[in-house]
Amino acid sequence: MTAIITASELAAELAGDHPPVVLDVRWQLSVAKAAGAPAFDGRAEYAAGHLPGAVFVDLDRELASAPGEHGRHPLPDLAEFGAAMRRAGVSAGRPVVVHDGGHGWAAARAWWLLRWTGHPDVRVLDGGLPAWQGPLTTDVPAPAEGDFAPVPGAAGLLDADAAAALARSGVLLDARAGERYRGEVEPIDRVVGHIPGAVSAPTTENVGPDGRFLPAEELRDRFKALGVSEGDEVGVYCGSGVSGAHEVLALAVAGIPAALYVGSWSEWSADPSRPVVVGPDPQ
């Protein structure tokens, strides 16, 4: 099963006898509030026009719990996450397609959470809403209650200690921009740098100019060049477990399983006992 779906494939499935549930997870990482500008409002964007039948999902409220000691986007309470997914019509026996406004980060977070908690058939719309060529609507659907009950997986999730160990025993990829990895800038967190042993692998380099993923073979070559060999244990982190999910998705497209450190740099850097490296080298 592929992890992504094209806009034309989605249109065909929506016109079929067994259409997927479509979740609209429009969200943007923004530091606008610090400058006094209004934050991005995904729900308002959804209300202005969305795919027919799509249900809005709020990343900050339904795909994460409140910011705290475990980072800016900790795992959501699983009971609340399950209830939100059921309200959106998600059932274990029905495919789910997730999209956002184009960069794919928020959609990947929803994809990762649903996969990690046991949903067997979740895909991300490659290229997000800008790739969609069909009509949009302002009608808000009222889906029938779903039956999805999240059950966390035994693998696929890293905490801080596991991420530190993986950086030594396998390959830990840092999905943030290179300048943040190197410690040249840090617009959000209070400490600059990266986890010792982590390799810089900006997730923005997994897609082309149109926001769609590079072909699987090119992604495999990219990750091989970053040190990922067959059989390696691979993990990913970012700032707060959102763009890192997008890198996990890129790895899945390439056929490489990977785990996500959800707390990511926002959790790691908040603990003064954790070591930090500044500069272009992993160590």
XYZ file of N, CA and C in Angstrom:
849
model
N 0.840 -1.195 0.000
C 0.000 0.000 0.000
C 0.874 1.243 0.000
N 0.564 2.177 -0.881
C 1.335 3.415 -0.942
C 0.883 4.376 0.153
N 1.777 5.279 0.527
C 1.466 6.246 1.574
C 0.901 7.535 1.017
N 0.966 7.722 -0.305
C 0.469 8.954 -0.908
C -0.504 8.625 -2.038
N -1.284 9.623 -2.432
C -2.266 9.478 -3.504
C -2.249 10.762 -4.326
N -2.391 10.633 -5.637
C -2.437 11.815 -6.488
C -3.836 12.409 -6.485
N -3.938 13.648 -6.941
C -5.236 14.317 -6.990
C -6.185 13.595 -7.941
N -5.680 13.118 -9.077
C -6.549 12.415 -10.026
C -7.021 11.089 -9.449
N -6.155 10.404 -8.725
C -6.566 9.153 -8.084
C -7.625 9.412 -7.016
N -7.455 10.492 -6.252
C -8.442 10.821 -5.233
C -9.779 11.154 -5.867
N -9.770 11.933 -6.938
C -11.028 12.277 -7.612
C -11.754 11.021 -8.068
N -11.014 10.054 -8.602
C -11.632 8.814 -9.058
C -12.216 8.029 -7.885
N -11.503 7.989 -6.779
C -12.004 7.251 -5.617
C -13.228 7.926 -5.005
N -13.234 9.256 -4.990
C -14.394 9.962 -4.437
C -15.635 9.752 -5.290
N -15.438 9.493 -6.575
C -16.566 9.245 -7.474
C -16.994 7.788 -7.467
N -16.262 6.937 -6.774
C -16.548 5.511 -6.763
C -17.576 5.124 -5.717
N -17.777 3.820 -5.601
C -18.794 3.295 -4.682
C -18.348 3.311 -3.228
N -17.048 3.337 -2.995
C -16.538 3.299 -1.618
C -15.519 4.429 -1.423
N -15.997 5.661 -1.364
C -15.071 6.803 -1.252
C -14.378 6.826 0.103
N -13.174 7.358 0.129
C -12.463 7.472 1.405
C -12.997 8.629 2.238
N -12.722 8.581 3.522
C -12.904 9.750 4.386
C -11.786 10.736 4.056
N -12.136 12.008 3.895
C -11.133 13.029 3.591
C -11.024 13.984 4.780
N -9.801 14.137 5.281
C -9.540 15.027 6.398
C -8.712 16.212 5.916
N -9.166 17.408 6.218
C -8.501 18.656 5.851
C -7.767 19.166 7.090
N -6.431 19.142 7.045
C -5.634 19.507 8.216
C -4.792 20.738 7.895
N -5.425 21.767 7.367
C -4.659 22.961 7.029
C -4.116 23.633 8.294
N -2.812 23.879 8.269
C -2.088 24.413 9.434
C -0.763 24.952 8.938
N -0.246 25.953 9.626
C 1.072 26.469 9.280
C 1.849 26.779 10.536
N 3.119 26.416 10.533
C 4.008 26.859 11.587
C 4.204 28.354 11.420
N 3.931 29.109 12.461
C 3.998 30.555 12.325
C 4.577 31.187 13.579
N 5.445 32.155 13.362
C 5.936 32.966 14.474
C 5.326 34.366 14.389
N 4.201 34.435 13.657
C 3.576 35.735 13.422
C 3.134 36.412 14.711
N 2.704 35.595 15.692
C 2.197 36.181 16.928
C 3.268 37.011 17.637
N 4.514 36.580 17.535
C 5.598 37.312 18.191
C 5.751 38.707 17.614
N 5.351 38.863 16.347
C 5.447 40.178 15.706
C 4.124 40.939 15.767
N 3.149 40.354 16.443
C 1.857 41.003 16.576
C 0.908 40.746 15.427
N 1.302 39.902 14.477
C 0.445 39.595 13.339
C -0.494 38.443 13.705
N -1.651 38.371 13.063
C -2.573 37.275 13.373
C -2.001 35.934 12.919
N -2.248 34.899 13.700
C -1.781 33.564 13.355
C -2.615 32.993 12.219
N -2.056 32.039 11.507
C -2.788 31.347 10.448
C -4.015 30.656 11.031
N -5.142 30.751 10.348
C -6.401 30.173 10.813
C -6.861 29.116 9.812
N -6.496 27.868 10.076
C -6.858 26.796 9.168
C -8.349 26.584 9.058
N -9.064 26.777 10.163
C -10.512 26.578 10.119
C -11.179 27.625 9.217
N -10.678 28.853 9.251
C -11.226 29.891 8.374
C -10.925 29.571 6.915
N -9.726 29.052 6.656
C -9.380 28.646 5.294
C -10.311 27.535 4.819
N -10.570 26.595 5.690
C -11.490 25.502 5.368
C -12.884 26.047 5.063
N -13.368 26.955 5.897
C -14.707 27.505 5.715
C -14.838 28.252 4.395
N -13.737 28.810 3.897
C -13.775 29.564 2.645
C -13.843 28.660 1.420
N -13.540 27.373 1.592
C -13.613 26.448 0.475
C -12.783 25.208 0.729
N -13.396 24.034 0.550
C -12.703 22.775 0.816
C -13.215 21.691 -0.121
N -12.536 20.559 -0.139
C -12.975 19.436 -0.954
C -14.353 18.982 -0.502
N -15.216 18.628 -1.441
C -16.542 18.132 -1.058
C -16.425 16.937 -0.111
N -17.116 17.031 1.010
C -17.120 15.950 1.984
C -15.982 15.977 2.972
N -14.987 16.837 2.773
C -13.836 16.874 3.673
C -14.227 17.437 5.035
N -13.633 16.884 6.081
C -13.881 17.317 7.454
C -12.626 17.983 7.991
N -12.780 19.143 8.619
C -11.618 19.853 9.148
C -11.132 19.193 10.436
N -9.816 19.056 10.550
C -9.178 18.542 11.760
C -8.175 19.589 12.233
N -8.244 19.933 13.503
C -7.393 20.960 14.089
C -6.134 20.308 14.647
N -4.989 20.590 14.037
C -3.751 19.950 14.470
C -3.438 20.266 15.928
N -3.519 21.532 16.299
C -3.126 21.929 17.647
C -4.031 21.350 18.724
N -5.302 21.122 18.405
C -6.254 20.666 19.415
C -6.586 19.176 19.330
N -6.471 18.587 18.138
C -6.905 17.195 17.972
C -5.771 16.236 17.616
N -4.649 16.778 17.140
C -3.510 15.929 16.796
C -2.332 16.167 17.738
N -2.567 16.906 18.793
C -1.535 17.177 19.792
C -2.215 17.574 21.093
N -1.493 17.393 22.178
C -1.966 17.922 23.457
C -1.311 19.274 23.693
N -1.626 19.899 24.803
C -1.127 21.249 25.068
C 0.389 21.263 25.194
N 1.038 22.339 24.750
C 2.490 22.444 24.901
C 2.895 22.332 26.366
N 4.071 21.756 26.579
C 4.545 21.582 27.952
C 5.925 20.975 27.964
N 6.216 20.201 28.994
C 7.561 19.651 29.158
C 7.937 18.666 28.057
N 6.948 18.153 27.347
C 7.234 17.207 26.273
C 7.216 17.862 24.895
N 7.300 19.186 24.841
C 7.423 19.882 23.572
C 6.201 20.682 23.199
N 6.276 21.298 22.002
C 5.189 22.165 21.541
C 3.994 21.391 20.994
N 4.230 20.198 20.481
C 3.133 19.378 19.955
C 3.257 17.947 20.474
N 3.049 17.755 21.778
C 3.132 16.400 22.330
C 2.036 15.504 21.748
N 2.172 14.225 21.971
C 1.124 13.306 21.543
C -0.219 13.728 22.135
N -1.298 13.584 21.373
C -2.608 13.878 21.938
C -3.031 12.804 22.930
N -3.943 13.154 23.797
C -4.602 12.141 24.610
C -5.305 11.180 23.653
N -5.015 9.905 23.763
C -5.510 8.962 22.754
C -7.033 8.822 22.777
N -7.642 8.957 23.941
C -9.103 8.896 23.996
C -9.707 10.090 23.258
N -9.121 11.261 23.454
C -9.618 12.455 22.769
C -9.330 12.383 21.269
N -8.157 11.876 20.912
C -7.832 11.707 19.494
C -8.811 10.748 18.827
N -9.086 9.627 19.476
C -10.028 8.668 18.913
C -11.415 9.260 18.743
N -11.857 10.027 19.732
C -13.175 10.655 19.636
C -13.220 11.643 18.480
N -12.152 12.415 18.302
C -12.093 13.383 17.198
C -12.141 12.669 15.857
N -11.407 11.570 15.737
C -11.411 10.826 14.471
C -12.778 10.208 14.196
N -13.431 9.696 15.218
C -14.766 9.115 15.014
C -15.767 10.191 14.615
N -15.655 11.386 15.216
C -16.539 12.487 14.818
C -16.325 12.848 13.351
N -15.110 12.678 12.881
C -14.805 12.991 11.480
C -15.224 11.876 10.535
N -15.747 10.785 11.094
C -16.222 9.689 10.266
C -15.207 8.593 10.021
N -14.103 8.612 10.750
C -13.035 7.636 10.515
C -13.420 6.281 11.114
N -13.362 5.259 10.281
C -13.603 3.889 10.697
C -12.433 3.025 10.249
N -12.215 1.929 10.959
C -11.074 1.071 10.655
C -11.182 0.444 9.271
N -12.396 0.214 8.816
C -12.585 -0.471 7.549
C -12.765 0.437 6.347
N -12.535 1.733 6.518
C -12.713 2.677 5.411
C -11.438 3.474 5.195
N -10.961 3.591 3.950
C -9.727 4.341 3.699
C -9.853 5.801 4.130
N -8.717 6.378 4.472
C -8.645 7.788 4.853
C -7.617 8.478 3.965
N -7.969 9.661 3.477
C -7.024 10.506 2.750
C -6.924 11.825 3.497
N -5.701 12.262 3.740
C -5.452 13.475 4.500
C -4.750 14.491 3.605
N -5.122 15.752 3.730
C -4.395 16.791 3.003
C -4.299 18.051 3.843
N -3.401 18.937 3.441
C -3.310 20.252 4.066
C -3.218 21.292 2.967
N -2.635 22.456 3.285
C -2.601 23.537 2.305
C -1.513 23.434 1.274
N -0.675 22.397 1.351
C 0.312 22.224 0.301
C 1.668 21.738 0.747
N 2.152 22.174 1.937
C 3.507 21.752 2.308
C 3.563 20.326 2.829
N 2.417 19.781 3.236
C 2.337 18.376 3.609
C 2.687 18.038 5.041
N 3.175 19.014 5.809
C 3.620 18.701 7.168
C 2.463 18.286 8.067
N 1.396 19.078 8.087
C 0.265 18.775 8.958
C -0.430 17.491 8.527
N -0.576 17.304 7.222
C -1.188 16.072 6.718
C -0.368 14.866 7.145
N 0.957 15.002 7.095
C 1.821 13.899 7.502
C 1.673 13.596 8.988
N 1.469 14.621 9.799
C 1.258 14.395 11.238
C 0.001 13.549 11.450
N -1.083 13.874 10.739
C -2.305 13.092 10.856
C -2.087 11.677 10.334
N -1.417 11.560 9.198
C -1.100 10.243 8.623
C -0.327 9.402 9.624
N 0.725 9.993 10.228
C 1.555 9.235 11.155
C 0.751 8.787 12.375
N -0.040 9.689 12.938
C -0.824 9.331 14.127
C -1.816 8.215 13.833
N -2.507 8.307 12.710
C -3.474 7.265 12.376
C -2.784 5.931 12.120
N -1.655 5.956 11.432
C -0.924 4.715 11.180
C -0.369 4.145 12.481
N 0.209 5.009 13.323
C 0.801 4.535 14.569
C -0.245 3.946 15.507
N -1.461 4.466 15.434
C -2.523 3.966 16.314
C -3.385 2.896 15.644
N -2.929 2.360 14.511
C -3.546 1.149 13.990
C -4.432 1.239 12.785
N -4.630 2.441 12.209
C -5.483 2.469 11.020
C -4.716 1.849 9.851
N -5.350 0.914 9.114
C -4.614 0.164 8.090
C -4.489 0.846 6.739
N -5.225 1.930 6.497
C -5.261 2.478 5.133
C -5.379 3.998 5.188
N -4.238 4.662 5.276
C -4.197 6.127 5.326
C -3.207 6.612 4.275
N -3.617 7.613 3.493
C -2.730 8.192 2.495
C -2.803 9.713 2.569
N -1.740 10.330 2.102
C -1.655 11.792 2.053
C -1.801 12.231 0.602
N -2.605 13.269 0.374
C -2.752 13.835 -0.969
C -1.450 14.513 -1.350
N -0.772 13.971 -2.345
C 0.521 14.495 -2.752
C 0.353 15.894 -3.350
N 1.037 16.865 -2.766
C 0.913 18.245 -3.221
C -0.160 19.030 -2.497
N -0.974 18.362 -1.683
C -1.994 19.046 -0.903
C -3.073 19.699 -1.732
N -3.769 20.640 -1.125
C -4.898 21.286 -1.784
C -4.535 21.928 -3.125
N -3.353 22.545 -3.290
C -3.032 23.142 -4.587
C -3.021 22.142 -5.741
N -2.834 20.855 -5.436
C -2.822 19.846 -6.497
C -4.224 19.461 -6.949
N -5.224 19.795 -6.156
C -6.607 19.405 -6.454
C -7.159 20.267 -7.586
N -7.674 19.614 -8.622
C -8.210 20.326 -9.784
C -9.736 20.345 -9.815
N -10.361 19.681 -8.870
C -11.816 19.611 -8.850
C -12.448 20.790 -8.144
N -13.770 20.744 -7.990
C -14.485 21.851 -7.337
C -14.234 21.872 -5.835
N -14.424 23.047 -5.250
C -14.426 23.218 -3.807
C -15.834 23.602 -3.374
N -16.101 23.450 -2.107
C -17.420 23.777 -1.580
C -17.277 24.452 -0.225
N -18.313 25.163 0.178
C -18.360 25.721 1.532
C -19.351 24.938 2.398
N -19.979 23.903 1.824
C -20.900 23.071 2.595
C -20.122 22.259 3.628
N -20.588 22.280 4.855
C -19.920 21.536 5.923
C -20.623 20.194 6.090
N -19.926 19.086 5.890
C -20.561 17.775 5.973
C -20.883 17.392 7.410
N -21.787 16.446 7.543
C -22.137 15.877 8.843
C -21.947 14.367 8.742
N -20.699 13.908 8.839
C -20.435 12.483 8.625
C -21.036 11.610 9.717
N -21.358 10.387 9.334
C -21.799 9.414 10.324
C -20.633 9.085 11.250
N -20.943 8.826 12.508
C -19.912 8.513 13.489
C -19.110 7.292 13.045
N -17.806 7.416 13.098
C -16.939 6.298 12.756
C -16.744 5.358 13.928
N -15.961 4.307 13.699
C -15.734 3.329 14.763
C -14.257 3.163 15.118
N -13.404 4.065 14.620
C -11.971 3.893 14.830
C -11.614 4.007 16.310
N -10.877 3.003 16.808
C -10.404 2.997 18.187
C -8.880 2.920 18.166
N -8.182 4.004 18.493
C -6.721 4.011 18.386
C -6.052 3.071 19.369
N -5.113 2.290 18.850
C -4.287 1.406 19.677
C -2.835 1.684 19.317
N -2.050 2.260 20.233
C -0.675 2.632 19.895
C 0.139 1.434 19.446
N 1.000 1.664 18.459
C 1.870 0.611 17.976
C 3.048 0.379 18.902
N 3.638 -0.801 18.779
C 4.790 -1.135 19.602
C 6.058 -0.482 19.077
N 6.044 -0.050 17.835
C 7.218 0.572 17.228
C 6.790 1.869 16.550
N 7.775 2.638 16.125
C 7.481 3.852 15.372
C 7.532 5.125 16.163
N 7.722 5.025 17.488
C 7.737 6.206 18.353
C 9.009 6.208 19.180
N 9.682 7.364 19.231
C 10.883 7.534 20.036
C 10.648 8.563 21.131
N 11.223 8.321 22.307
C 11.321 9.375 23.305
C 12.743 9.928 23.259
N 13.073 10.838 24.147
C 14.378 11.500 24.092
C 15.527 10.508 24.252
N 15.406 9.600 25.218
C 16.483 8.642 25.440
C 16.660 7.712 24.243
N 15.548 7.278 23.656
C 15.629 6.393 22.494
C 16.219 7.115 21.295
N 15.884 8.403 21.140
C 16.460 9.186 20.036
C 17.970 9.314 20.216
N 18.423 9.576 21.445
C 19.852 9.695 21.713
C 20.569 8.383 21.413
N 19.962 7.272 21.800
C 20.575 5.971 21.554
C 20.614 5.656 20.063
N 19.541 6.003 19.362
C 19.475 5.717 17.933
C 20.507 6.515 17.152
N 20.810 7.731 17.619
C 21.835 8.535 16.955
C 23.191 7.851 16.999
N 23.383 6.939 17.966
C 24.645 6.201 18.072
C 24.588 4.847 17.359
N 23.421 4.200 17.398
C 23.333 2.828 16.878
C 22.768 2.740 15.470
N 22.065 3.774 15.037
C 21.446 3.765 13.716
C 21.658 5.099 13.038
N 20.573 5.631 12.448
C 20.633 6.930 11.779
C 19.492 7.794 12.302
N 19.819 8.914 12.912
C 18.831 9.874 13.387
C 18.889 11.094 12.480
N 17.796 11.373 11.779
C 17.738 12.477 10.826
C 17.057 13.684 11.453
N 17.634 14.854 11.247
C 17.075 16.125 11.719
C 16.390 16.786 10.527
N 15.064 16.874 10.577
C 14.282 17.355 9.433
C 14.165 18.865 9.358
N 14.748 19.597 10.289
C 14.646 21.056 10.277
C 15.530 21.658 9.185
N 15.353 22.939 8.965
C 16.221 23.644 8.025
C 17.675 23.526 8.477
N 18.589 23.525 7.513
C 19.992 23.346 7.823
C 20.555 24.388 8.770
N 20.094 25.636 8.638
C 20.620 26.684 9.503
C 20.198 26.502 10.963
N 19.049 25.876 11.165
C 18.640 25.575 12.543
C 19.470 24.413 13.089
N 19.683 23.398 12.279
C 20.531 22.267 12.680
C 21.912 22.755 13.089
N 22.484 23.652 12.287
C 23.841 24.132 12.554
C 23.899 25.117 13.721
N 22.741 25.614 14.143
C 22.716 26.557 15.256
C 22.944 27.989 14.849
N 22.796 28.285 13.558
C 23.013 29.662 13.085
C 21.840 30.557 13.423
N 20.635 29.986 13.428
C 19.421 30.709 13.800
C 18.539 29.767 14.610
N 17.673 30.320 15.416
C 16.664 29.535 16.123
C 15.488 30.444 16.424
N 14.471 30.448 15.540
C 13.367 31.394 15.678
C 12.350 31.040 16.753
N 12.437 29.825 17.303
C 11.364 29.386 18.193
C 11.893 28.911 19.546
N 12.827 27.988 19.523
C 13.295 27.387 20.770
C 14.435 28.188 21.384
N 14.664 27.970 22.662
C 15.594 28.833 23.398
C 17.054 28.417 23.238
N 17.300 27.223 22.712
C 18.655 26.709 22.554
C 18.894 26.392 21.083
N 20.101 26.701 20.592
C 20.432 26.408 19.201
C 21.216 25.106 19.103
N 21.208 24.518 17.902
C 22.017 23.337 17.664
C 21.190 22.104 17.359
N 21.807 20.922 17.570
C 21.130 19.665 17.246
C 21.527 18.567 18.227
N 20.821 17.454 18.156
C 21.104 16.305 19.005
C 22.426 15.671 18.565
N 23.318 15.356 19.482
C 24.585 14.740 19.099
C 24.393 13.481 18.260
N 25.092 13.439 17.136
C 25.018 12.290 16.252
C 23.968 12.384 15.176
N 23.063 13.355 15.279
C 22.006 13.494 14.274
C 22.575 14.042 12.971
N 21.951 13.653 11.867
C 22.372 14.060 10.537
C 21.378 15.074 9.981
N 21.866 16.167 9.427
C 20.984 17.178 8.847
C 20.332 16.645 7.580
N 18.995 16.685 7.547
C 18.233 16.162 6.406
C 16.945 16.964 6.260
N 17.033 18.228 5.817
C 15.823 19.060 5.744
C 14.709 18.395 4.935
N 13.526 18.323 5.531
C 12.428 17.649 4.836
C 11.991 18.404 3.582
N 12.302 19.691 3.503
C 11.951 20.450 2.302
C 12.652 19.910 1.062
N 13.735 19.172 1.234
C 14.466 18.631 0.099
C 13.904 17.293 -0.385
N 12.828 16.844 0.231
C 12.166 15.606 -0.203
C 11.103 15.861 -1.264
N 10.844 17.124 -1.568
C 9.789 17.471 -2.525
C 10.344 18.366 -3.622
N 9.616 18.419 -4.733
C 9.976 19.292 -5.825
C 9.371 20.672 -5.651
N 9.549 21.544 -6.640
C 9.010 22.904 -6.560
C 7.493 22.950 -6.425
N 6.804 21.897 -6.907
C 5.346 21.857 -6.811
C 4.846 21.295 -5.489
N 5.758 20.993 -4.571
C 5.367 20.465 -3.273
C 5.092 18.983 -3.266
N 5.248 18.322 -4.410
C 5.010 16.875 -4.467
C 6.312 16.129 -4.193
N 6.167 14.942 -3.637
C 7.337 14.155 -3.297
C 8.142 13.790 -4.543
N 9.457 13.754 -4.368
C 10.325 13.247 -5.413
C 9.992 11.770 -5.663
N 10.310 11.258 -6.837
C 10.078 9.830 -7.090
C 10.772 8.964 -6.035
N 10.216 7.795 -5.786
C 10.730 6.917 -4.736
C 12.209 6.609 -4.918
N 12.640 6.378 -6.141
C 14.042 6.053 -6.377
C 14.951 7.222 -5.997
N 14.529 8.441 -6.325
C 15.328 9.611 -5.955
C 15.384 9.781 -4.441
N 14.271 9.493 -3.773
C 14.271 9.585 -2.314
C 15.195 8.532 -1.709
N 15.170 7.327 -2.257
C 16.083 6.296 -1.752
C 17.543 6.729 -1.918
N 17.847 7.316 -3.057
C 19.213 7.797 -3.289
C 19.572 8.906 -2.307
N 18.621 9.797 -2.042
C 18.887 10.892 -1.092
C 19.205 10.342 0.284
N 18.388 9.409 0.761
C 18.610 8.886 2.110
C 19.870 8.016 2.175
N 20.182 7.332 1.087
C 21.437 6.570 1.050
C 22.625 7.514 1.182
N 22.553 8.655 0.499
C 23.639 9.639 0.578
C 23.765 10.229 1.979
N 22.672 10.192 2.738
C 22.690 10.700 4.112
C 23.143 9.640 5.113
N 23.446 8.451 4.613
C 23.983 7.408 5.486
C 23.035 6.288 5.831
N 21.851 6.275 5.223
C 20.883 5.224 5.507
C 21.174 4.021 4.614
N 21.549 2.908 5.226
C 21.804 1.669 4.507
C 20.696 0.674 4.798
N 20.564 -0.325 3.939
C 19.527 -1.339 4.126
C 19.699 -2.011 5.476
N 18.604 -2.103 6.205
C 18.635 -2.736 7.509
C 18.911 -1.787 8.659
N 19.284 -0.545 8.375
C 19.529 0.427 9.442
C 18.237 0.787 10.167
N 18.363 1.010 11.458
C 17.253 1.583 12.216
C 17.299 3.097 12.006
N 16.161 3.671 11.621
C 16.116 5.086 11.260
C 15.108 5.817 12.138
N 15.476 6.985 12.594
C 14.573 7.844 13.344
C 14.632 9.262 12.805
N 13.604 10.037 13.113
C 13.514 11.416 12.633
C 13.027 12.314 13.770
N 13.579 13.518 13.814
C 13.019 14.549 14.693
C 13.052 15.871 13.953
N 12.358 16.858 14.504
C 12.306 18.190 13.896
C 12.210 19.191 15.031
N 11.356 20.199 14.885
C 11.161 21.152 15.963
C 10.165 20.669 16.999
N 9.036 20.126 16.512
C 8.004 19.711 17.461
C 7.194 18.517 16.972
N 7.753 17.711 16.070
C 7.068 16.490 15.661
C 6.060 16.660 14.554
N 6.157 17.744 13.773
C 5.249 17.955 12.644
C 5.999 17.773 11.321
N 6.990 18.624 11.065
C 7.751 18.442 9.830
C 8.526 17.125 9.851
N 8.857 16.634 11.044
C 9.510 15.335 11.146
C 8.610 14.222 10.638
N 7.291 14.345 10.874
C 6.355 13.348 10.347
C 6.384 13.341 8.824
N 6.606 14.520 8.231
C 6.702 14.612 6.777
C 7.929 13.850 6.267
N 9.025 13.898 7.028
C 10.209 13.124 6.634
C 9.966 11.622 6.797
N 9.263 11.236 7.844
C 8.900 9.827 7.999
C 8.050 9.375 6.816
N 7.159 10.247 6.350
C 6.338 9.945 5.182
C 7.205 9.802 3.936
N 8.180 10.703 3.760
C 9.089 10.598 2.617
C 9.863 9.290 2.653
N 10.298 8.899 3.835
C 10.981 7.622 3.988
C 10.067 6.458 3.633
N 8.794 6.550 4.017
C 7.832 5.508 3.667
C 7.650 5.412 2.159
N 7.596 6.571 1.482
C 7.495 6.573 0.023
C 8.703 5.859 -0.582
N 9.856 6.026 0.053
C 11.088 5.388 -0.410
C 11.183 3.923 0.012
N 10.210 3.461 0.800
C 10.230 2.077 1.252
C 11.100 1.833 2.464
N 11.344 2.888 3.254
C 12.224 2.793 4.425
C 11.403 3.066 5.690
N 11.239 2.091 6.570
C 10.511 2.357 7.814
C 11.326 3.255 8.732
N 10.644 4.122 9.457
C 11.332 5.047 10.358
C 10.427 5.386 11.532
N 11.054 5.717 12.645
C 10.340 6.124 13.850
C 10.426 7.641 14.005
N 9.484 8.205 14.747
C 9.413 9.651 14.959
C 9.640 9.990 16.423
N 10.547 10.918 16.671
C 10.707 11.492 18.010
C 9.757 12.675 18.090
N 8.596 12.464 18.671
C 7.528 13.465 18.657
C 7.923 14.719 19.437
N 8.542 14.551 20.585
C 8.937 15.727 21.376
C 9.921 16.609 20.645
N 10.812 15.996 19.872
C 11.760 16.676 19.001
C 12.560 17.766 19.729
N 13.059 18.738 18.961
C 13.963 19.723 19.537
C 13.293 20.566 20.620
N 11.987 20.783 20.511
C 11.311 21.606 21.517
C 11.319 20.930 22.884
N 11.327 19.604 22.920
C 11.446 18.889 24.190
C 12.914 18.751 24.590
N 13.748 18.315 23.643
C 15.162 18.081 23.933
C 15.831 19.341 24.479
N 15.649 20.465 23.811
C 16.348 21.700 24.171
C 15.825 22.331 25.450
N 14.645 21.910 25.897
C 14.092 22.460 27.137
C 14.701 21.808 28.375
N 15.428 20.715 28.187
C 16.050 20.005 29.305
C 17.538 20.356 29.342
N 17.982 21.157 30.307
C 19.382 21.601 30.323
C 20.381 20.468 30.513
N 19.923 19.293 30.904
C 20.851 18.175 31.082
C 21.166 17.471 29.765
N 20.407 17.785 28.696
C 20.629 17.131 27.402
C 21.772 17.810 26.660
N 22.699 17.040 26.093
C 23.809 17.647 25.340
C 23.337 18.218 24.018
N 24.059 19.213 23.536
C 23.718 19.915 22.290
C 24.996 20.103 21.479
N 24.886 19.966 20.166
C 26.004 20.197 19.273
C 25.666 21.361 18.355
N 26.601 22.257 18.140
C 26.450 23.386 17.218
C 27.451 23.217 16.080
N 26.992 23.484 14.862
C 27.878 23.380 13.707
C 27.377 22.353 12.710
N 28.084 22.183 11.601
C 27.609 21.322 10.519
C 27.833 19.835 10.746
N 28.687 19.462 11.696
C 29.003 18.052 11.910
C 28.026 17.411 12.892
N 27.697 16.138 12.670
C 26.767 15.466 13.589
C 27.251 15.466 15.043
N 28.554 15.203 15.266
C 29.059 15.101 16.635
C 29.586 16.450 17.146
